[in-house]
mmCIF file of C-alpha atoms and ligand atoms in Angstrom:
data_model
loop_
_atom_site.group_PDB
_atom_site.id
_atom_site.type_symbol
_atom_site.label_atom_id
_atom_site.label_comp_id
_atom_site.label_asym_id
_atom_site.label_seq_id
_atom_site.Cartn_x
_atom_site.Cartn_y
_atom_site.Cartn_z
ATOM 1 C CA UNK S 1 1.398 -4.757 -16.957
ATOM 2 C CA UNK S 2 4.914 -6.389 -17.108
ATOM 3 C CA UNK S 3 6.771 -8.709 -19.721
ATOM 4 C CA UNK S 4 7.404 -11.402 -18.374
ATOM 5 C CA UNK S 5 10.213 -14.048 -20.856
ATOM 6 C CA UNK S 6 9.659 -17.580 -21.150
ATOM 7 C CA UNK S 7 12.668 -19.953 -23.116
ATOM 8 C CA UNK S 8 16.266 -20.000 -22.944
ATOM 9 C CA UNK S 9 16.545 -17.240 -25.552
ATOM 10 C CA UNK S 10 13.070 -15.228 -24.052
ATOM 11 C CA UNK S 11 12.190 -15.258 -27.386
ATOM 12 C CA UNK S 12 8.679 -15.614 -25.999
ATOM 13 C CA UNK S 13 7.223 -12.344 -24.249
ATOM 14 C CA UNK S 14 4.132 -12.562 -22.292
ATOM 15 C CA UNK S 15 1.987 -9.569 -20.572
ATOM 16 C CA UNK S 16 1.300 -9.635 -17.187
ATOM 17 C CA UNK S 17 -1.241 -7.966 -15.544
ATOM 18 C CA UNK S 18 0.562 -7.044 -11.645
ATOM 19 C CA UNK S 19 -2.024 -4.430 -11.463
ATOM 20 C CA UNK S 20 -5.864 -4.968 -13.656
ATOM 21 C CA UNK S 21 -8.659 -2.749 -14.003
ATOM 22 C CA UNK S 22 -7.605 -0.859 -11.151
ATOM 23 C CA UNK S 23 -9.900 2.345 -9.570
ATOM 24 C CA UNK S 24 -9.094 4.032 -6.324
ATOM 25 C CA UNK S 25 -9.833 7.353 -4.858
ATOM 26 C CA UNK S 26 -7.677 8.526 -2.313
ATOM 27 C CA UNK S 27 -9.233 11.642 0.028
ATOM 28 C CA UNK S 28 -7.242 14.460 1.461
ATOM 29 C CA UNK S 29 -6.008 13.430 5.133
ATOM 30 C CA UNK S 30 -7.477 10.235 4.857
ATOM 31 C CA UNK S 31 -5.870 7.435 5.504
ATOM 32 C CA UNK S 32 -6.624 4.273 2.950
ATOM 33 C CA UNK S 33 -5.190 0.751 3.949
ATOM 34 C CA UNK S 34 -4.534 -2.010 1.052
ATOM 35 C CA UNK S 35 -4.882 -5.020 2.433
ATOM 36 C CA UNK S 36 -4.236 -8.989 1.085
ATOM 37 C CA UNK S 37 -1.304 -11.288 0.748
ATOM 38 C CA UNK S 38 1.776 -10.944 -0.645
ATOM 39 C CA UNK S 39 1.534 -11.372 -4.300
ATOM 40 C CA UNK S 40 -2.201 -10.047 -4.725
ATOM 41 C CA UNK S 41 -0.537 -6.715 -5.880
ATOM 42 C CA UNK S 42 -0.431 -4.332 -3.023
ATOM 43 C CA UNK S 43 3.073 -3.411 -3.312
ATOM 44 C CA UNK S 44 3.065 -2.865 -7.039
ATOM 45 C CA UNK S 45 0.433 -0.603 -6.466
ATOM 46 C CA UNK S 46 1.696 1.900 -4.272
ATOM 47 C CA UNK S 47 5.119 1.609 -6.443
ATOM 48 C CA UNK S 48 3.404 2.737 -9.163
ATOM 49 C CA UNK S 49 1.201 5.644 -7.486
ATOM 50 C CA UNK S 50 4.947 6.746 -6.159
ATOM 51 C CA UNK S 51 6.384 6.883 -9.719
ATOM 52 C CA UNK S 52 8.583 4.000 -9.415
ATOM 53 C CA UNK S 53 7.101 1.214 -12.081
ATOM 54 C CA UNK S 54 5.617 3.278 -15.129
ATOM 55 C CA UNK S 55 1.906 1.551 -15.818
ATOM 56 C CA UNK S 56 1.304 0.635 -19.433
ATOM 57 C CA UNK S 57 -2.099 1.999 -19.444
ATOM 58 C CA UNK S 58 -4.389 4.377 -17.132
ATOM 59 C CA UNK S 59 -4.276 7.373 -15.451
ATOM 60 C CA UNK S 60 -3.103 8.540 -12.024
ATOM 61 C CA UNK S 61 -4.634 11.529 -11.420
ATOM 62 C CA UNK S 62 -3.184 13.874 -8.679
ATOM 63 C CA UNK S 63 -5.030 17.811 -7.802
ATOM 64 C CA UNK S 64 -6.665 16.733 -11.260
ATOM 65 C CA UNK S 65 -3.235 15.889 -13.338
ATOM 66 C CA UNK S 66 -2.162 13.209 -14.491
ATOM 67 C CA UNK S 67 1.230 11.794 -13.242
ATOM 68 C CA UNK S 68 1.509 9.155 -15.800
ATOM 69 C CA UNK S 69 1.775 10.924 -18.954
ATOM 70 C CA UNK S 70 3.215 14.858 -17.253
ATOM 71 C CA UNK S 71 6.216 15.959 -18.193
ATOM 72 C CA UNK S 72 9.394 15.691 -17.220
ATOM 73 C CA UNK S 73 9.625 18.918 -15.200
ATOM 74 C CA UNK S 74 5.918 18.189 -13.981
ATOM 75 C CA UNK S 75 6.898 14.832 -12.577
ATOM 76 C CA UNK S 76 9.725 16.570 -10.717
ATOM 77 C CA UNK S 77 7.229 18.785 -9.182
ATOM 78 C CA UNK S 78 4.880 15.662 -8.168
ATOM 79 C CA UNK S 79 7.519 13.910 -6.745
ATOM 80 C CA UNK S 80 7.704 16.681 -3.908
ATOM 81 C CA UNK S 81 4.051 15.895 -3.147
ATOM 82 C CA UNK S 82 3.867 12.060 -2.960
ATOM 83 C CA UNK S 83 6.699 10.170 -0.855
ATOM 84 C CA UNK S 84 7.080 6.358 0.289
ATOM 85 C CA UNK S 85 8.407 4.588 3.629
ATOM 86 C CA UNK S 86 9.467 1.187 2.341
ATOM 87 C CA UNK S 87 8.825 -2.263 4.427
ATOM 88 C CA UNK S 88 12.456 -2.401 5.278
ATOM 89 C CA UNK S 89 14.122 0.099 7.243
ATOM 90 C CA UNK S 90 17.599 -1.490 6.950
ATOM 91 C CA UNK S 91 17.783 -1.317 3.603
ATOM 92 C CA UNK S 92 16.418 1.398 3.070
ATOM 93 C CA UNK S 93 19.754 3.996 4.090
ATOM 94 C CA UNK S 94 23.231 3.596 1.768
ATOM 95 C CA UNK S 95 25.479 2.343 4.937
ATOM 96 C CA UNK S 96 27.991 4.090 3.478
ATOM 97 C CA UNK S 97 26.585 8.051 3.824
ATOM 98 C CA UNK S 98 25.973 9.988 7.581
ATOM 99 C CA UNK S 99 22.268 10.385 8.379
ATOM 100 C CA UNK S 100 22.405 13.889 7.200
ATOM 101 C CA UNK S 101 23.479 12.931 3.847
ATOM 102 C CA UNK S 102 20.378 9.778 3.529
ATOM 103 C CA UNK S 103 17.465 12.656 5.174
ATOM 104 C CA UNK S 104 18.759 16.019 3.260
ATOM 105 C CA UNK S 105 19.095 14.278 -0.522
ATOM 106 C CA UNK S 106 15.809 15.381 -1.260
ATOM 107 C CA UNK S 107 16.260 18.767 -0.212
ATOM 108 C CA UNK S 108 19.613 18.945 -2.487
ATOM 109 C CA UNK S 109 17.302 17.884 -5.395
ATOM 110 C CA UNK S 110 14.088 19.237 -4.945
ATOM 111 C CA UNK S 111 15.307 22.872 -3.088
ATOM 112 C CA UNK S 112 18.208 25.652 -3.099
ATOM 113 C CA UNK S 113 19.106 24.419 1.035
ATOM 114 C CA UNK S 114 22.492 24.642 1.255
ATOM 115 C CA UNK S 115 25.116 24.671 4.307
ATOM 116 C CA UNK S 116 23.617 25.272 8.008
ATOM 117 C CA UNK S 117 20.262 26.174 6.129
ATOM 118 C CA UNK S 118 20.419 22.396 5.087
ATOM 119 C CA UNK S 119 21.753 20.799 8.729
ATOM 120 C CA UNK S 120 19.112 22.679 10.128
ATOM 121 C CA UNK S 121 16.624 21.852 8.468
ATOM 122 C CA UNK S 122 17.587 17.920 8.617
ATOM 123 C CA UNK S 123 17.976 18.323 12.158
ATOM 124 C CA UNK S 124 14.085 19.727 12.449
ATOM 125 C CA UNK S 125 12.969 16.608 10.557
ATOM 126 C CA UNK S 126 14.573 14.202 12.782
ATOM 127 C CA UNK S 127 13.253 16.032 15.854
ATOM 128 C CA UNK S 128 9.861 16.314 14.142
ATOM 129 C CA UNK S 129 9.871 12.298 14.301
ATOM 130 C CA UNK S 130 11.100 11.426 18.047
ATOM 131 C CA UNK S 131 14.925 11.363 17.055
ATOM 132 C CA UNK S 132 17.548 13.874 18.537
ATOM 133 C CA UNK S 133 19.210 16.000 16.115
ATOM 134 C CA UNK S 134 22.748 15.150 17.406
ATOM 135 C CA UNK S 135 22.626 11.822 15.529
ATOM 136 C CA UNK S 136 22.994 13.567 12.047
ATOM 137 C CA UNK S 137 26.775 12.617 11.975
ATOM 138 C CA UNK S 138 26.385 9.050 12.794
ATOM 139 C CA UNK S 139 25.505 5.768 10.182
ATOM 140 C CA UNK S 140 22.118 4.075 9.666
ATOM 141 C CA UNK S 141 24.364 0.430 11.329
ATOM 142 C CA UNK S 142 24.446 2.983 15.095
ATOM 143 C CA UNK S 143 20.539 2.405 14.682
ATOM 144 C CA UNK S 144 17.561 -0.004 15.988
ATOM 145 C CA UNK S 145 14.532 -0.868 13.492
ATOM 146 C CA UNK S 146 12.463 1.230 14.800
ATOM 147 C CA UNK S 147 14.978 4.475 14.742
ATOM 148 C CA UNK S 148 15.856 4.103 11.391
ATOM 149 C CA UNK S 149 11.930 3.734 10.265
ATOM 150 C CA UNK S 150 11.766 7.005 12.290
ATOM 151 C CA UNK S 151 14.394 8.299 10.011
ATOM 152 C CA UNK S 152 13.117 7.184 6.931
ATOM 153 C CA UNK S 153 9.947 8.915 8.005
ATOM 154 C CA UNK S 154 11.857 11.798 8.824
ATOM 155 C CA UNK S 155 13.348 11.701 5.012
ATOM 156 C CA UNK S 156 10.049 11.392 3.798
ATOM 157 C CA UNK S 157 8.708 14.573 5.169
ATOM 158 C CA UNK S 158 11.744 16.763 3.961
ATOM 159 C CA UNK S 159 9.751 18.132 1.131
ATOM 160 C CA UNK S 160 6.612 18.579 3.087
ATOM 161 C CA UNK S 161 4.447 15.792 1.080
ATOM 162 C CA UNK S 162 0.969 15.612 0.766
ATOM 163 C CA UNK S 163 0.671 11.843 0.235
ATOM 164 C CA UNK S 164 2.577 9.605 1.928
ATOM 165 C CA UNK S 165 2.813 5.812 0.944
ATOM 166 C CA UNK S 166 3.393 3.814 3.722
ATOM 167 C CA UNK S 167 4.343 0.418 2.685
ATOM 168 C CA UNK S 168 4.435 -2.527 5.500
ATOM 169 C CA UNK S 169 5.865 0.380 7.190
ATOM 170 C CA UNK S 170 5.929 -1.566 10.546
ATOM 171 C CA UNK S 171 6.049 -5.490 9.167
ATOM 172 C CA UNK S 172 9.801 -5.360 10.182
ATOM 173 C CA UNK S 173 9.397 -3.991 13.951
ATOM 174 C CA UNK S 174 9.241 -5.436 17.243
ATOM 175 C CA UNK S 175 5.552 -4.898 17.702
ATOM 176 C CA UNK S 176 6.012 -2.728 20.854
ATOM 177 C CA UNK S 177 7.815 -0.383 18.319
ATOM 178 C CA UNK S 178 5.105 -1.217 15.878
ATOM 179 C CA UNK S 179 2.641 0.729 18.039
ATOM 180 C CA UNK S 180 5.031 3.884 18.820
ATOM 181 C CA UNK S 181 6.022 3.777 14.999
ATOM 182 C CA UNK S 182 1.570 3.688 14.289
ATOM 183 C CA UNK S 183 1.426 6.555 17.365
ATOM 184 C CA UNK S 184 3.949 8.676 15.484
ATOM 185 C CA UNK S 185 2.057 8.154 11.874
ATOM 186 C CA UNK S 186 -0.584 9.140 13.123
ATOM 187 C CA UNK S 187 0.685 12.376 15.000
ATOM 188 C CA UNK S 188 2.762 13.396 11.786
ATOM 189 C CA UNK S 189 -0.823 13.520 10.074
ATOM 190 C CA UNK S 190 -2.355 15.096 12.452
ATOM 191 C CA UNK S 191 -0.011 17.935 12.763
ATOM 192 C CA UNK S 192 0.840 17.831 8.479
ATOM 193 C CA UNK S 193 -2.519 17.505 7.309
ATOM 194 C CA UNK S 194 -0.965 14.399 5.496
ATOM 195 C CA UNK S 195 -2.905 11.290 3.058
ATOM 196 C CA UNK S 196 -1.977 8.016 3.617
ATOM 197 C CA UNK S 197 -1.923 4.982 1.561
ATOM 198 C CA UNK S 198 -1.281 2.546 3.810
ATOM 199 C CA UNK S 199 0.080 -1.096 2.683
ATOM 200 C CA UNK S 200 -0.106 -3.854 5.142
ATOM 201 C CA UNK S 201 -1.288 -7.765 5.372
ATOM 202 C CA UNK S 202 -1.811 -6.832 9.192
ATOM 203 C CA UNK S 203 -5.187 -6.313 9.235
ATOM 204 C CA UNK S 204 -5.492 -5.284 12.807
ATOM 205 C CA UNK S 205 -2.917 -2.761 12.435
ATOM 206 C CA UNK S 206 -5.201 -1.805 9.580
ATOM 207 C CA UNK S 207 -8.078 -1.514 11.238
ATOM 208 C CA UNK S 208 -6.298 0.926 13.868
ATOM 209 C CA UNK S 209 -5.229 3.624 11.455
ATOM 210 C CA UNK S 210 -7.396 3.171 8.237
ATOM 211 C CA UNK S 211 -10.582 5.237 7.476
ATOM 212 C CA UNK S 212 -11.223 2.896 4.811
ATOM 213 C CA UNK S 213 -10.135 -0.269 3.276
ATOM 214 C CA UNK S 214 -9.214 -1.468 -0.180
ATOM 215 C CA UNK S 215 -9.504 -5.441 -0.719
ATOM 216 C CA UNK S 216 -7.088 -6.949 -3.319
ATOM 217 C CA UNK S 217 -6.498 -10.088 -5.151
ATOM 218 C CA UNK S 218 -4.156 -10.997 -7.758
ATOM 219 C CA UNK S 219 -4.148 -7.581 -9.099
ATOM 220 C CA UNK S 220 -7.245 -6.697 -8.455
ATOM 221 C CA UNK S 221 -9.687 -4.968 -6.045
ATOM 222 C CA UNK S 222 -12.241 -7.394 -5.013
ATOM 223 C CA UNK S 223 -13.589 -4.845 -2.053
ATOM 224 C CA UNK S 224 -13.543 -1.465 -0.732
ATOM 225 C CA UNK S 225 -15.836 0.367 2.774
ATOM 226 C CA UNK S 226 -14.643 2.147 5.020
ATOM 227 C CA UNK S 227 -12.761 0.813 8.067
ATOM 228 C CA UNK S 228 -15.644 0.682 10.429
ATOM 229 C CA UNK S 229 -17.822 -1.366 8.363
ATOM 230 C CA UNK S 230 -14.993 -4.066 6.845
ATOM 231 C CA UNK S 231 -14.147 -5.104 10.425
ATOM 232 C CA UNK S 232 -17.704 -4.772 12.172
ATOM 233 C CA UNK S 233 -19.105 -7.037 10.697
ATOM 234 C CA UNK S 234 -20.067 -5.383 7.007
ATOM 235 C CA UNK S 235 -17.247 -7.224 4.882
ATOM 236 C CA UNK S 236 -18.869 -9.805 1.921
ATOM 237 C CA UNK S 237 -16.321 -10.303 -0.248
ATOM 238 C CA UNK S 238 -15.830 -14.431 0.313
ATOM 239 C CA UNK S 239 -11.545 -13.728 0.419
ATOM 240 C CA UNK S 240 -12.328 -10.545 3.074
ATOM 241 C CA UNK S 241 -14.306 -12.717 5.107
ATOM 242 C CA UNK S 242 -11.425 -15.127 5.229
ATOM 243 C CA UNK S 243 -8.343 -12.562 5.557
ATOM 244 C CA UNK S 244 -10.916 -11.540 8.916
ATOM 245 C CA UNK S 245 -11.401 -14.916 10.182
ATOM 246 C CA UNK S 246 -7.537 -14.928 10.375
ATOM 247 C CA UNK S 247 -7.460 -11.875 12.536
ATOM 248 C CA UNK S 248 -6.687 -12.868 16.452
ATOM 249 C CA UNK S 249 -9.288 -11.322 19.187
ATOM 250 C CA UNK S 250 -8.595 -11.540 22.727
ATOM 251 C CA UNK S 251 -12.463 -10.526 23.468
ATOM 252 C CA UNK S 252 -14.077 -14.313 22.669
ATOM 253 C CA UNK S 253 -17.481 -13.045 21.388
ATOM 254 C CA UNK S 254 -15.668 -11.173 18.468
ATOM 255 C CA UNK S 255 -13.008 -14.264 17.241
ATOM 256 C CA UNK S 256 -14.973 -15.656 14.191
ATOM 257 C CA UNK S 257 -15.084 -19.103 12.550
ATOM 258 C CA UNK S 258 -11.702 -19.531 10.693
ATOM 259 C CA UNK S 259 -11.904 -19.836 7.531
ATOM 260 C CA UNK S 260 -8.677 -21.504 6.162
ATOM 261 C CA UNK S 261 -7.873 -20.787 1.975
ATOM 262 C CA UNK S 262 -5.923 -23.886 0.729
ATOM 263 C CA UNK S 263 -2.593 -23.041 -1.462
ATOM 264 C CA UNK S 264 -1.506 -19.144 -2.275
ATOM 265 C CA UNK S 265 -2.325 -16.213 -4.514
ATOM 266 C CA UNK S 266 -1.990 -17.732 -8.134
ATOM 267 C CA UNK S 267 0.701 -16.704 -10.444
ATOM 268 C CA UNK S 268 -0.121 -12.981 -12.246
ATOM 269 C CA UNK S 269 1.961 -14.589 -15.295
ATOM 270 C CA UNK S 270 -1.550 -17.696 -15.596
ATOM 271 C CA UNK S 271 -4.608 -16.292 -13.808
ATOM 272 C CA UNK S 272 -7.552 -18.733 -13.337
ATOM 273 C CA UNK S 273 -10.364 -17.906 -15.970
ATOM 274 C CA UNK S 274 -13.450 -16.172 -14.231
ATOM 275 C CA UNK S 275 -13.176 -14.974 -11.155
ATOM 276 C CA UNK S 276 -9.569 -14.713 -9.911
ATOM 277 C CA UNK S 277 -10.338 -16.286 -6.769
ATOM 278 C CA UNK S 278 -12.386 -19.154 -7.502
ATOM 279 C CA UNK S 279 -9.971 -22.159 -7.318
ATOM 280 C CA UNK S 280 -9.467 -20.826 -3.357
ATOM 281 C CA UNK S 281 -13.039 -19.898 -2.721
ATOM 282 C CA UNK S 282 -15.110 -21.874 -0.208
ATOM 283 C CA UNK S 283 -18.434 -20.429 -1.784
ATOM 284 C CA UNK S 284 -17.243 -20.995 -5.334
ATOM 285 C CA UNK S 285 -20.133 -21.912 -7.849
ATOM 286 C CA UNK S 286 -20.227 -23.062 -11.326
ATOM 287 C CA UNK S 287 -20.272 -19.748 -12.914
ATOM 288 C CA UNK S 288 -17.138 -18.508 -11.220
ATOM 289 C CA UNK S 289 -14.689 -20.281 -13.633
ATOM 290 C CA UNK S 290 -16.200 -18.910 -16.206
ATOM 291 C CA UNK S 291 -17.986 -14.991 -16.259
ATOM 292 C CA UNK S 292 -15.926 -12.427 -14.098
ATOM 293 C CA UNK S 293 -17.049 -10.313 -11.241
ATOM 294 C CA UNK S 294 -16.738 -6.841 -11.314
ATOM 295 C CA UNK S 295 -16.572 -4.383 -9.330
ATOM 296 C CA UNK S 296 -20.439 -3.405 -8.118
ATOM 297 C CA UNK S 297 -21.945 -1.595 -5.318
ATOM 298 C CA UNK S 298 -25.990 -3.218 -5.797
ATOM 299 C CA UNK S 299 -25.942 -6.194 -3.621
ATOM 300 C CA UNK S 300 -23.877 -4.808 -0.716
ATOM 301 C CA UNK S 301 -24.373 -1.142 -0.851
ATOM 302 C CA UNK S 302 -20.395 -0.901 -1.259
ATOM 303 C CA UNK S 303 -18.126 -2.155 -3.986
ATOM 304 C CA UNK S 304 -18.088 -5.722 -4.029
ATOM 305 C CA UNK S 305 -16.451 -8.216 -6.899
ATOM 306 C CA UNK S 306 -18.320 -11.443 -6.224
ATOM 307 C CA UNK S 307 -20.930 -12.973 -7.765
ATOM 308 C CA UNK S 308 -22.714 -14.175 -4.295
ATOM 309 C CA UNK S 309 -23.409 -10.501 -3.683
ATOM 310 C CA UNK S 310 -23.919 -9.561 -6.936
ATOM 311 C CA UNK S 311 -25.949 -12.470 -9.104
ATOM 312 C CA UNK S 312 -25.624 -12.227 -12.334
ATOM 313 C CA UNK S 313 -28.231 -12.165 -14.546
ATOM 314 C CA UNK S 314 -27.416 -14.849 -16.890
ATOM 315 C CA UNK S 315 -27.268 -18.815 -16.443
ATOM 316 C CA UNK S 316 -23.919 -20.827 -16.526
ATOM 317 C CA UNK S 317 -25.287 -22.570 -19.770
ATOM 318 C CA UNK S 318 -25.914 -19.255 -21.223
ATOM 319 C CA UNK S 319 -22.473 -17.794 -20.486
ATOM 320 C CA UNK S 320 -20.921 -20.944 -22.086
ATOM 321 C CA UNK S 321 -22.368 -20.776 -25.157
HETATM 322 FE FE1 SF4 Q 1 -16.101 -16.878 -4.815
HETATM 323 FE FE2 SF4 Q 1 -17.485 -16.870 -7.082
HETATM 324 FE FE3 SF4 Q 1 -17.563 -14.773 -5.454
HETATM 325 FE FE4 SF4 Q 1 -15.367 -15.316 -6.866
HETATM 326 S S1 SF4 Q 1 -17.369 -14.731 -7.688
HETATM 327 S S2 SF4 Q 1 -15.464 -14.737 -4.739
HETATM 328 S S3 SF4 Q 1 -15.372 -17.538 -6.790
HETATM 329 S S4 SF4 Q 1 -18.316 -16.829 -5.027
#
């Protein structure tokens, strides 16, 4: 939840909900994509797993502890275990420090490296992810997109992570370096035994690397299955079927029947009343602007926030009065 100011003098504070009601397992050496588009809350998410935006209420539990409300020195210690690769990989180096300087910081923080025990290990990290370790003198402006997202995974791994958050890690890529930046991801976890979150609106990079997949909408998670199922055919949430219809398919039997969503994600700051969705939703009904969905695994076997899949009991008229 955020304040958000309205009037000149922001006199008027409102609460929004970036993230709501918000429950996610993450399994060792899995990899979990987070899929929908920009502003349904993907981002803020994987901010807030990393540390970066403090929630206002909830838990994040990690090996059973919770991250939110540790202590100081504990949060230290979790921030070895759980690193990011942000979207952008030119913005993501200080132009003004050497490669060496952007991939050993963490090791100056987190461990006692010093001197050619430091340049060494930097120099293993960047061979660990393709690049040559000559390069540690030179600037992140000497590199391509795709080198310096190899660095920046490099930089991530210093502290030997268990979770990695991978965040539109290859949105900003060619997309032949898309597939050797995927390649290398998924070596690194082969080889590390590492967990990824991975944050994308590409759903067919998605599909290639994700055991399963977590839906969202404004905030919210409308629907979560594993990888296989979402994109064979097993995905009923109304806004998966349409982020699927969107996907391209060179094979002809498996394009499906666009399914075009008029306007964007609403505003977090004035949600629509009822289900979230409903002013976009081709199946809407009645009910849906006024009782919302939650999160249920009856109708489809899997969770599921609609209530197509999961009728609710009630009648409109009864929910109004
Ligand atoms: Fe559409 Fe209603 Fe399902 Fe929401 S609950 S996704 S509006 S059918």
């Amino acid at each position: 939840m955020f304040a958000s100011s309205a009037g000149m003098l922001n006199r008027h504070q409102k609460q929004v909900h970036a993230l709501d009601g918000i429950d996610l397992d993450i399994y060792e050496q899995e990899t979990l994509g987070i899929v929908g588009e920009s502003g349904c809350g993907k981002t803020t998410l994987g901010r807030t797993i990393i540390g970066l935006i403090a929630p206002t209420s909830g838990q994040i539990l990690f090996d059973g502890q919770d991250l939110v409300n540790a202590s100081k020195d504990a949060k230290k210690s979790f921030n070895r275990e759980i690193q990011m690769v942000f979207q952008n990989p030119y913005t993501s180096f200080d132009p003004r420090f050497t490669i060496i300087k952007c991939v050993s910081e963490p090791l100056k923080i987190h461990t006692n490296l010093r001197g050619a025990a430091l340049t060494k290990r930097a120099r293993e990290l960047l061979e660990q992810v393709g690049m040559p370790g000559e390069i540690l003198h030179r600037y992140a402006h000497e590199f391509s997109g795709g080198q310096l997202q190899r660095i920046a995974i490099a930089r991530a791994l210093a502290l030997n992570p268990k979770i990695i958050v991978l965040d539109e890690p290859t949105s900003a890529l060619d997309v032949s370096v898309q597939a050797q930046i995927i390649n290398l991801l998924q070596d690194l976890q082969r080889q590390f035994k590492l967990t990824y979150l991975f944050i994308s609106h590409d759903l067919s990079v998605v599909q290639h690397i994700s055991n399963r997949v977590t839906v969202m909408y404004l905030g919210k998670i409308v629907e979560q299955n594993t990888s296989e199922a979402i994109f064979e055919g097993q995905a009923h949430h109304p806004y998966t079927q349409a982020l699927l219809s969107a996907m391209p398919s060179v094979v002809k039997e498996l394009r499906r029947k666009q399914i075009i969503l008029e306007g964007s994600v609403p505003d977090a700051a004035n949600p629509p009343k009822g289900c979230n969705f409903h002013p976009r939703c081709p199946v809407a009904m009645p009910i849906c602007s006024i009782a919302e969905p939650v999160l249920d695994n009856s109708g489809a076997g899997h969770p599921v926030a609609c209530f197509v899949v999961n009728p609710i009991e009630k009648s409109t008229d009864e929910m109004i009065q």
